[in-house]
Amino acid sequence: MRRTAALVLLSTIAPTGTIAATESAPRGVGPEFAKFYTNKETFTCISNPSIVLRSSQVNDNSCDCPDGSDEPGTSACSHLDPLSPEQPLPGSVTGTTNTTRALPGFWCENKGHIGAYIPFMYVDDGVCDHELCCDGTDESLHVGGTRCENRCASIGKEYRRIKDERRQSKERSAKRRRTLVKEARELRRRVENKVATLKEELANLEVQKAELQRKYDEVERAERGKVVKQEGEGGKLGVLVGLAKKRVDELRDTLDKVLDQRDDLQDRVHQLEDILSKLKEEYNPNFNDEGVKAAVQGYENYAAGKPTDKKSEVVDADVLEVLKEDGPDSGINWAEFQEEETSDADIVYNLEAYLPPSVRSFIHTKISSLKVWLIENGILADNPTTGGPVESKLVMAARDALEAARAEHTTKTTQLSDEERDLAKDYGPDDIFRALKGQCVSADVGEYEYELCWFDRTTQKSKKGHGNTNMGNFERITTEIADEEDRVDGKGLGKGPRMVLRYENGQGCWNGPQRRTDVWLACAEKDELWRVSESEKCVYRMEVGTPAACEDVAGGEGVGAKHDEL
C-alpha cells in the first residue's frame, strides 16, 4: 500500500528548476509551497486566508487550518481527505474532516535522487520508507528510537543506472522500429506497384479480349457459311456412294468375324481328331467295352470318309486383301465418286468465284453474311453431323485464344482485388505491422506453448501431444487504456493508451463461446510474449513486447510507448 500511494505522489514531483527546498521553509514544505511560509510572525491558511495563525502554530502537531496547511511536517492533519467519513471539525469550511488538503503530502528533498511527496500518515510512524523518502527525513524526530539513514546516494545511483539502461533500450527499440517502418513502406510500395501493374495488364487484356472476340465472331461466321461435304451429300450419286460405302464396310466387318470363327472351329476339330486317334491306338481290343468299341469304329469310319483330293479352299491371302481399307491403292476409291457431282448448295457457295477480282473482296463479305442468314433461316444446311457441328482448326484456335484471355482476365481481376484489400487494411501506425505479418512469437506457460502470429492467429499447443487449439483469428486493431505499475524488469504495460490486437472467432469452447484473444502491446527491443492469462471463460489476454509499439520516428510517444518512471 505504501508503494502504491508513493508512486501516486511521485507524479507530483516539483519541477526541475525548483527541486531544492528553501532553507527557511518549515519541515515537510515543498519548494512550490515555500512562498506561503515566509512570514516569521504569522501564518495564513492557504485555502482559508481568513484564518491567520501564529508562526509557532506551524508544525505544532495540532491541526488548526481546515485544509491542514499548518502541519506540513507532521501527521496531525493526515485524517483530512475528501473521501473520509464526515466527522465534526471546528473551523472547517465544510464543518467536517471531509475536505481537500492544500498540500499534496510531506516533502522529502532526497538530495542525490529525486524529491517527492509521501502521504502524511507515513511521517514519524516509526518506519523507514527508504523506497519513498530515501533521505529518512520523514522520521527525523526518531519516534520510538527509529533512526533512518540517508540512502539517496546509492538509491539515486541505481535509479540513474536503470534509467540509463531504459534510455538505451528505448533508443535501440526506436531504431528497430524505424527499420520496421522502412521495411513496411517498401512492402507497401511493392503492393502499390503490383496494383498499378495489374490495372495496366487488365486494361490491355480488355482490349485483347475485345479483339479476340471480334476475330472469333468473324471466323465463326465465315465457318458457318461453308459447306463441308459429308457422306451421303452431293446429289443422288453422292447418296448412293455413301450407302454403298457403308454397306461394303459392314460386309467387310462381317467377313472378318467369320474368319475368326472359322479359325476357332478348325482348332477344335484338330484337338478332337488327336484325342480319337490316341484312343484308337491305345485302347485294348480284348476289353469288352461296347462304348469304346463304338467310338473307335466311328473314328475309323470318319477317317476313311475324309476326301483324299482337297477341294478348292479360300486362300487366306485373298481374304486379307478384301479386308484392306478402301483407298487409292486398294479396293474402291470412293473419293472419285464423291467429287464427280456438285450440289446446288456448292454452286451458291462458290458464286463469288464468278465475280470480277475488283469487286470479289467487297462481295465476299456480303455473300458470307447472306450464307449465314440463309443458314439461320433454315434455307441452307448448317452442316450437321451425328457427332455434332464440324469446326475447323481455325475456329478452335480462335476460341481457345479467347477463352485463355478470359481466364487470364479473371485471374488478374482476383489478384487485383486481393492486393487492393491488402492496401486498405489497417496495419497500425506507419503501416508497421505489414513488416511483421506472418511472423510468430511463442512462450511456454505451464503445460502449453502459446503462439502469436502477427495478423494471422493465436494458438494454444499442448506439450502432451493433445493437438493445437485455435484461440482466435486476427480481426482488427483497437486502443485501450492500461493502468498497471511499471515492473522492475520493464516487461509490463505500464499506464496509458496501448494498442490491442483483437483475435476472434477461434475454436469453440465446450459448452461455451468461440475463443478469442486480446493481445496487449507494449514497447520492447524485440518481439516477446510476456504473459498469457484467461480473463474469463474462453477469453484470453496476451501481453506482448514489440518494437512496433514503441515511440514513433519523430520521437513523440506513440500508442504503447514505455515510460521511464521507477
XYZ file of C-alpha atoms in Angstrom:
566
model
C 0.000 0.000 0.000
C 2.847 2.386 0.835
C 4.489 1.866 -2.519
C 1.232 2.424 -4.400
C 0.487 5.638 -2.574
C 4.046 6.849 -3.001
C 4.008 6.225 -6.719
C 0.907 8.361 -6.929
C 2.705 11.137 -5.123
C 5.774 10.769 -7.314
C 3.721 12.162 -10.140
C 3.530 15.424 -8.200
C 7.305 15.900 -8.059
C 8.274 19.567 -8.158
C 9.606 20.997 -11.434
C 13.321 20.501 -12.007
C 14.074 24.155 -11.610
C 12.668 24.230 -8.072
C 13.846 20.917 -6.674
C 15.851 22.390 -3.778
C 13.691 23.447 -0.839
C 14.123 26.891 0.668
C 16.367 26.711 3.740
C 13.973 28.803 5.836
C 10.866 26.759 4.953
C 9.402 24.592 7.725
C 9.895 20.831 7.693
C 7.905 18.989 5.032
C 7.221 22.060 2.823
C 7.797 21.503 -0.887
C 9.609 24.165 -2.960
C 6.460 25.262 -4.769
C 4.702 25.991 -1.453
C 7.617 27.734 0.349
C 6.218 31.148 -0.556
C 3.337 30.640 1.894
C 5.711 30.209 4.866
C 7.987 33.271 4.559
C 6.348 35.392 7.285
C 8.220 34.946 10.568
C 5.361 36.182 12.757
C 2.144 34.812 11.326
C 0.854 32.104 9.001
C -2.251 32.377 6.833
C -4.059 29.115 5.983
C -3.510 28.529 2.289
C -7.099 27.607 1.327
C -8.678 29.719 4.076
C -6.947 33.152 4.038
C -9.375 34.484 6.607
C -7.704 32.280 9.224
C -4.402 33.667 10.458
C -2.271 31.738 12.948
C 0.915 32.456 14.840
C 4.074 31.100 13.190
C 4.628 28.965 16.274
C 1.456 27.028 15.443
C 3.074 25.642 12.268
C 4.151 22.010 12.786
C 2.997 22.014 16.405
C 1.271 18.659 15.863
C -2.168 20.284 16.082
C -4.394 20.624 13.022
C -5.536 24.252 13.176
C -6.169 25.050 9.493
C -9.209 23.374 7.898
C -7.013 22.471 4.870
C -4.163 21.120 7.056
C -1.641 23.591 5.630
C -0.325 24.472 9.152
C 1.067 20.916 9.574
C 3.279 20.253 6.505
C 5.810 18.276 8.555
C 3.617 16.171 10.881
C 0.836 13.657 10.572
C -1.570 15.755 12.656
C -3.807 16.525 9.655
C -3.481 13.132 7.930
C -7.136 12.441 8.720
C -8.223 15.137 6.279
C -9.386 13.648 2.995
C -12.191 14.453 0.524
C -13.232 10.798 0.750
C -13.127 10.462 4.524
C -16.305 9.920 6.567
C -17.910 13.164 7.682
C -16.677 13.941 11.190
C -17.027 17.276 13.045
C -14.068 19.579 12.561
C -14.430 23.068 14.046
C -13.352 25.812 11.713
C -13.526 23.645 8.608
C -15.194 25.101 5.528
C -17.440 22.041 5.374
C -17.567 21.662 9.108
C -16.168 18.117 8.816
C -12.949 16.231 8.027
C -14.420 15.566 4.613
C -12.369 18.228 2.893
C -9.461 18.698 0.471
C -5.959 19.318 1.840
C -3.952 22.204 0.466
C -0.670 20.254 0.421
C -0.064 17.067 -1.657
C 1.949 15.428 1.139
C 5.165 15.517 3.149
C 8.086 16.736 1.051
C 11.265 14.620 1.016
C 14.057 16.569 -0.643
C 16.043 13.366 -1.366
C 19.303 15.068 -2.377
C 21.216 12.855 -4.802
C 17.976 11.347 -6.043
C 14.546 12.796 -6.843
C 12.488 14.837 -4.410
C 8.981 13.526 -3.780
C 5.867 13.845 -1.666
C 4.780 10.995 0.576
C 1.471 10.551 2.445
C 1.283 12.432 5.782
C 0.358 9.200 7.554
C 3.904 7.896 6.897
C 5.509 10.788 8.793
C 7.013 9.828 12.171
C 5.308 6.441 12.173
C 8.477 4.616 13.264
C 9.026 3.010 9.838
C 11.859 3.864 7.447
C 10.346 4.368 3.996
C 13.596 4.500 2.003
C 11.889 3.495 -1.255
C 9.775 6.638 -0.878
C 11.824 9.022 1.218
C 15.415 7.893 0.795
C 16.898 10.699 2.927
C 14.996 9.486 6.029
C 13.612 12.960 6.844
C 10.143 11.501 7.367
C 11.491 10.003 10.618
C 13.736 12.868 11.737
C 12.033 13.053 15.165
C 13.201 9.483 15.878
C 9.850 8.377 17.239
C 10.316 5.174 19.203
C 14.040 5.440 18.680
C 13.742 4.941 14.932
C 16.699 6.341 13.019
C 16.634 6.229 9.215
C 19.928 6.703 7.409
C 20.203 8.717 4.221
C 20.400 6.243 1.316
C 19.746 8.673 -1.503
C 23.280 8.353 -2.933
C 23.058 4.607 -3.549
C 19.366 4.652 -4.477
C 19.881 7.596 -6.806
C 22.850 5.882 -8.432
C 20.829 2.708 -9.028
C 17.913 4.758 -10.286
C 20.117 6.581 -12.785
C 21.649 3.280 -13.904
C 18.233 1.776 -14.561
C 17.099 4.993 -16.186
C 20.134 4.980 -18.468
C 19.547 1.324 -19.375
C 15.949 2.093 -20.213
C 17.014 5.106 -22.247
C 19.452 2.978 -24.237
C 16.851 0.257 -24.607
C 14.384 2.863 -25.779
C 16.874 4.131 -28.354
C 17.519 0.602 -29.614
C 13.800 -0.053 -29.739
C 13.216 3.175 -31.669
C 15.993 2.222 -34.091
C 14.412 -1.187 -34.613
C 11.052 0.484 -35.103
C 12.497 2.788 -37.779
C 13.824 -0.306 -39.537
C 10.382 -1.923 -39.395
C 8.764 1.245 -40.737
C 11.246 1.307 -43.608
C 10.512 -2.346 -44.392
C 6.768 -1.710 -44.165
C 6.995 1.220 -46.592
C 8.952 -0.888 -49.054
C 6.386 -3.700 -48.803
C 3.561 -1.243 -49.321
C 5.366 0.269 -52.302
C 5.619 -3.196 -53.826
C 1.915 -3.780 -53.347
C 1.115 -0.379 -54.882
C 3.345 -1.195 -57.861
C 1.649 -4.578 -58.168
C -1.764 -2.887 -58.177
C -0.659 -0.436 -60.852
C 0.816 -3.258 -62.960
C -2.330 -5.367 -62.631
C -4.529 -2.431 -63.635
C -2.383 -1.837 -66.711
C -2.410 -5.531 -67.601
C -6.184 -5.705 -67.155
C -6.650 -2.689 -69.430
C -4.537 -4.407 -72.095
C -6.453 -7.650 -71.566
C -9.743 -5.820 -72.077
C -8.513 -4.635 -75.461
C -7.096 -8.081 -76.253
C -10.347 -9.765 -75.224
C -12.395 -7.452 -77.433
C -10.069 -8.087 -80.397
C -10.102 -11.866 -79.875
C -13.890 -11.814 -79.525
C -14.155 -9.900 -82.798
C -11.836 -12.325 -84.578
C -13.635 -15.337 -83.144
C -17.006 -13.969 -84.290
C -15.633 -13.320 -87.771
C -14.076 -16.778 -88.056
C -17.202 -18.457 -86.723
C -19.486 -16.572 -89.122
C -17.183 -17.356 -92.018
C -17.038 -21.020 -90.995
C -20.825 -21.246 -90.763
C -21.020 -20.018 -94.338
C -19.101 -23.042 -95.619
C -20.451 -26.483 -96.592
C -18.262 -29.369 -95.541
C -19.221 -32.376 -97.634
C -20.333 -35.329 -95.564
C -21.040 -38.880 -96.586
C -24.386 -39.070 -98.352
C -24.280 -35.468 -99.682
C -23.720 -34.212 -103.201
C -26.815 -35.319 -105.167
C -28.224 -38.771 -105.889
C -24.874 -40.253 -106.846
C -23.401 -38.954 -103.624
C -26.196 -40.566 -101.607
C -25.762 -43.852 -103.467
C -21.999 -43.788 -102.992
C -22.439 -43.120 -99.299
C -24.866 -46.030 -98.860
C -22.654 -48.375 -100.883
C -19.559 -47.449 -98.899
C -21.410 -48.048 -95.665
C -22.684 -51.438 -96.899
C -19.207 -52.521 -98.011
C -17.800 -51.572 -94.603
C -20.451 -53.693 -92.882
C -19.734 -56.702 -95.122
C -16.010 -56.348 -94.538
C -16.566 -56.348 -90.764
C -18.807 -59.447 -91.035
C -16.257 -61.328 -93.152
C -13.561 -60.552 -90.615
C -15.712 -62.055 -87.843
C -16.481 -65.208 -89.929
C -12.778 -65.803 -90.473
C -12.180 -65.581 -86.760
C -14.931 -68.136 -86.080
C -13.539 -70.469 -88.789
C -10.106 -70.440 -87.201
C -11.584 -71.286 -83.806
C -13.590 -74.259 -85.191
C -10.580 -75.624 -87.051
C -8.585 -75.619 -83.831
C -11.307 -77.578 -82.033
C -11.558 -80.174 -84.859
C -7.793 -80.793 -84.697
C -7.988 -81.285 -80.934
C -10.841 -83.851 -81.254
C -9.041 -85.776 -84.012
C -5.936 -86.034 -81.823
C -7.991 -87.372 -78.897
C -9.774 -90.040 -81.006
C -6.544 -91.050 -82.751
C -4.854 -91.741 -79.418
C -7.913 -93.666 -78.224
C -7.821 -95.895 -81.339
C -4.113 -96.609 -80.942
C -4.033 -97.205 -77.198
C -7.321 -98.985 -76.348
C -7.372 -102.792 -75.515
C -9.426 -104.756 -78.115
C -9.851 -107.592 -75.602
C -11.555 -105.210 -73.168
C -15.265 -105.759 -73.584
C -16.493 -102.118 -73.566
C -19.103 -101.535 -76.223
C -18.942 -97.754 -75.816
C -15.200 -97.628 -76.514
C -15.528 -100.020 -79.418
C -18.299 -97.876 -80.916
C -16.190 -94.741 -80.553
C -13.179 -96.367 -82.201
C -15.335 -97.716 -85.018
C -16.883 -94.300 -85.551
C -13.480 -92.639 -85.773
C -12.268 -95.265 -88.314
C -15.331 -94.590 -90.480
C -14.724 -90.811 -90.150
C -11.051 -91.197 -91.156
C -11.961 -93.494 -94.089
C -14.537 -90.969 -95.326
C -12.144 -87.971 -95.450
C -11.626 -86.931 -99.089
C -8.225 -87.693 -100.477
C -8.461 -84.868 -103.028
C -8.568 -81.348 -101.481
C -11.484 -79.283 -102.574
C -10.883 -75.681 -103.603
C -10.302 -73.646 -100.487
C -10.494 -69.959 -99.858
C -6.954 -68.652 -99.879
C -6.273 -66.533 -96.778
C -4.212 -64.071 -98.761
C -7.242 -63.275 -100.931
C -9.417 -62.721 -97.857
C -6.859 -60.402 -96.289
C -6.744 -58.418 -99.491
C -10.522 -57.977 -99.336
C -10.295 -56.834 -95.708
C -7.950 -53.952 -96.519
C -9.351 -50.425 -96.140
C -10.584 -48.805 -99.330
C -8.414 -46.118 -100.779
C -6.498 -45.034 -103.872
C -4.185 -48.114 -103.651
C -6.680 -50.842 -102.653
C -10.337 -51.615 -103.015
C -12.576 -48.785 -104.187
C -11.506 -45.151 -104.227
C -14.766 -43.606 -103.021
C -13.386 -40.069 -103.305
C -13.505 -40.292 -107.073
C -17.246 -40.869 -106.963
C -17.846 -38.202 -104.296
C -16.122 -35.483 -106.342
C -17.956 -36.196 -109.564
C -21.124 -34.310 -108.690
C -21.589 -30.782 -107.389
C -24.657 -29.918 -105.322
C -26.836 -26.893 -105.753
C -25.545 -25.587 -102.430
C -21.975 -25.698 -103.755
C -22.998 -23.529 -106.669
C -24.473 -20.956 -104.324
C -21.437 -21.091 -102.025
C -18.987 -20.597 -104.906
C -20.943 -17.790 -106.561
C -18.230 -15.313 -105.662
C -15.774 -17.240 -107.840
C -17.559 -15.897 -110.906
C -17.208 -12.284 -109.862
C -14.500 -9.925 -111.192
C -11.456 -9.671 -108.919
C -12.016 -5.935 -108.390
C -15.276 -6.493 -106.526
C -14.656 -10.001 -105.149
C -13.360 -8.745 -101.752
C -16.366 -6.499 -101.216
C -18.876 -9.094 -102.356
C -17.198 -11.844 -100.264
C -18.325 -10.204 -97.024
C -21.839 -9.700 -98.314
C -22.124 -13.285 -99.590
C -20.778 -14.627 -96.284
C -23.437 -12.657 -94.445
C -26.030 -13.970 -96.904
C -24.863 -17.538 -96.296
C -25.207 -17.087 -92.542
C -28.674 -15.546 -92.994
C -29.731 -18.466 -95.201
C -28.436 -20.962 -92.617
C -30.060 -19.141 -89.698
C -33.395 -19.118 -91.529
C -33.242 -22.813 -92.449
C -32.849 -22.287 -96.201
C -29.370 -23.888 -96.387
C -27.989 -26.755 -94.312
C -25.885 -25.951 -91.240
C -23.529 -28.871 -91.897
C -24.994 -31.157 -89.208
C -23.273 -34.425 -88.341
C -24.093 -37.213 -85.963
C -21.133 -36.244 -83.791
C -22.004 -32.544 -83.544
C -21.052 -29.490 -85.600
C -17.839 -29.612 -87.583
C -15.284 -26.987 -86.574
C -12.132 -26.118 -88.384
C -8.810 -25.759 -86.632
C -9.057 -22.013 -87.241
C -12.297 -21.760 -85.270
C -10.953 -23.918 -82.446
C -7.758 -21.877 -82.247
C -9.712 -18.614 -82.161
C -11.996 -19.957 -79.419
C -9.066 -21.291 -77.368
C -7.283 -17.944 -77.597
C -10.431 -16.111 -76.470
C -11.029 -18.483 -73.549
C -7.387 -18.189 -72.468
C -7.672 -14.387 -72.460
C -10.879 -14.584 -70.427
C -9.288 -16.946 -67.890
C -6.240 -14.700 -67.532
C -8.502 -11.665 -67.083
C -10.451 -13.448 -64.325
C -7.248 -14.474 -62.540
C -5.747 -10.993 -62.628
C -9.034 -9.426 -61.524
C -8.981 -11.656 -58.437
C -5.335 -10.756 -57.776
C -6.105 -7.039 -58.092
C -8.998 -7.341 -55.647
C -6.763 -9.121 -53.118
C -3.984 -6.542 -53.432
C -6.395 -3.600 -53.099
C -7.911 -5.139 -49.956
C -4.390 -5.521 -48.572
C -3.669 -1.833 -49.229
C -6.882 -0.788 -47.484
C -6.194 -2.985 -44.438
C -5.198 -1.299 -41.174
C -1.629 -2.333 -40.350
C -1.268 0.107 -37.482
C 0.742 3.367 -37.252
C 3.051 3.835 -40.238
C 1.755 0.515 -41.620
C 4.342 -1.028 -39.295
C 2.715 -4.438 -38.818
C 2.995 -5.041 -42.550
C 6.677 -5.797 -41.844
C 5.726 -8.318 -39.127
C 2.844 -10.039 -40.898
C 3.249 -13.811 -40.884
C 5.993 -13.830 -38.234
C 5.291 -15.631 -34.957
C 6.388 -15.382 -31.333
C 5.749 -18.013 -28.663
C 6.222 -18.768 -24.964
C 5.899 -21.808 -22.697
C 3.294 -21.398 -19.975
C 2.667 -24.486 -17.854
C 1.692 -27.489 -19.936
C 1.063 -25.409 -23.031
C 3.009 -23.431 -25.593
C 1.230 -20.278 -26.680
C 1.942 -18.787 -30.086
C 1.051 -15.426 -31.562
C 1.326 -15.000 -35.328
C 1.048 -11.366 -36.312
C -2.144 -10.599 -38.220
C -2.886 -14.314 -38.535
C -3.920 -16.319 -35.451
C -3.195 -17.189 -31.834
C -2.687 -20.842 -30.918
C -2.517 -22.983 -27.796
C -0.261 -26.015 -28.323
C -0.331 -28.933 -25.929
C 3.050 -30.279 -24.811
C 1.445 -33.682 -24.245
C 0.538 -34.181 -27.879
C -3.158 -33.395 -27.487
C -3.209 -31.208 -30.572
C -3.448 -27.458 -31.134
C -6.301 -25.105 -30.330
C -7.088 -22.011 -32.385
C -7.566 -19.172 -29.884
C -8.664 -16.617 -32.470
C -8.065 -15.159 -35.921
C -6.966 -11.568 -36.399
C -9.790 -9.094 -36.900
C -8.764 -5.519 -36.075
C -6.617 -3.069 -34.081
C -8.081 -1.100 -31.170
C -6.769 1.100 -28.366
C -7.318 0.520 -24.646
C -6.092 2.274 -21.505
C -3.592 0.318 -19.406
C -3.353 1.026 -15.692
C -0.538 -1.034 -14.244
C 2.511 -0.242 -12.164
C 5.823 -0.337 -14.013
C 7.692 -3.575 -13.492
C 11.343 -3.606 -12.446
C 12.279 -5.735 -15.482
C 10.399 -3.340 -17.774
C 8.231 -6.126 -19.150
C 4.876 -4.585 -18.398
C 2.130 -2.486 -19.948
C 2.513 0.493 -17.610
C -0.053 3.249 -17.784
C -1.657 4.998 -20.723
C -3.149 4.122 -24.114
C -1.966 0.831 -25.601
C -2.598 -0.899 -28.898
C -4.693 -4.059 -28.579
C -4.936 -6.584 -31.414
C -8.263 -8.422 -31.464
C -8.149 -12.088 -32.457
C -11.675 -13.523 -32.667
C -13.738 -16.478 -33.939
C -11.357 -19.148 -32.703
C -12.198 -22.756 -31.896
C -15.383 -23.123 -29.864
C -15.164 -23.998 -26.187
C -17.016 -26.978 -24.748
C -20.489 -25.661 -23.952
C -19.143 -22.154 -24.401
C -18.476 -19.404 -26.957
C -15.787 -19.302 -29.588
C -12.362 -18.480 -28.229
C -10.900 -15.002 -28.647
C -7.658 -13.324 -27.614
C -6.867 -9.700 -26.784
C -3.198 -9.028 -27.485
C -1.962 -6.013 -25.483
C 1.219 -4.426 -26.833
C 3.999 -2.525 -25.080
C 7.373 -1.234 -26.196
C 10.302 -3.667 -26.186
C 13.550 -4.200 -28.092
C 12.319 -7.428 -29.656
C 9.105 -9.372 -30.125
C 8.455 -11.254 -26.906
C 5.371 -12.926 -25.438
C 5.472 -11.996 -21.745
C 2.314 -13.357 -20.184
C -0.874 -15.260 -21.078
C -3.988 -15.357 -18.906
C -7.638 -16.302 -19.255
C -9.563 -13.235 -18.094
C -12.886 -15.045 -18.462
C -14.105 -18.287 -19.987
C -12.623 -18.697 -23.468
C -11.361 -15.080 -23.469
C -7.566 -14.856 -23.317
C -5.197 -11.966 -22.723
C -1.668 -11.855 -24.072
C 0.846 -9.215 -23.037
C 3.473 -8.797 -25.734
C 6.522 -6.583 -26.109
C 7.454 -5.393 -29.583
C 9.369 -2.515 -31.215
C 6.230 -1.882 -33.260
C 4.591 -0.432 -30.124
C 7.441 1.960 -29.314
C 7.774 5.683 -29.915
C 7.317 6.826 -33.473
C 10.142 8.034 -35.691
C 9.516 11.676 -34.767
C 10.361 10.895 -31.149
C 6.946 11.570 -29.629
C 5.290 8.903 -27.553
C 3.089 6.715 -29.672
C 0.436 4.267 -28.570
C 2.155 1.637 -26.486
C 5.204 3.729 -25.605
C 7.073 2.831 -22.452
C 7.555 5.208 -19.503
C 10.738 5.813 -17.542
C 9.432 6.338 -14.013
C 10.554 3.860 -11.375
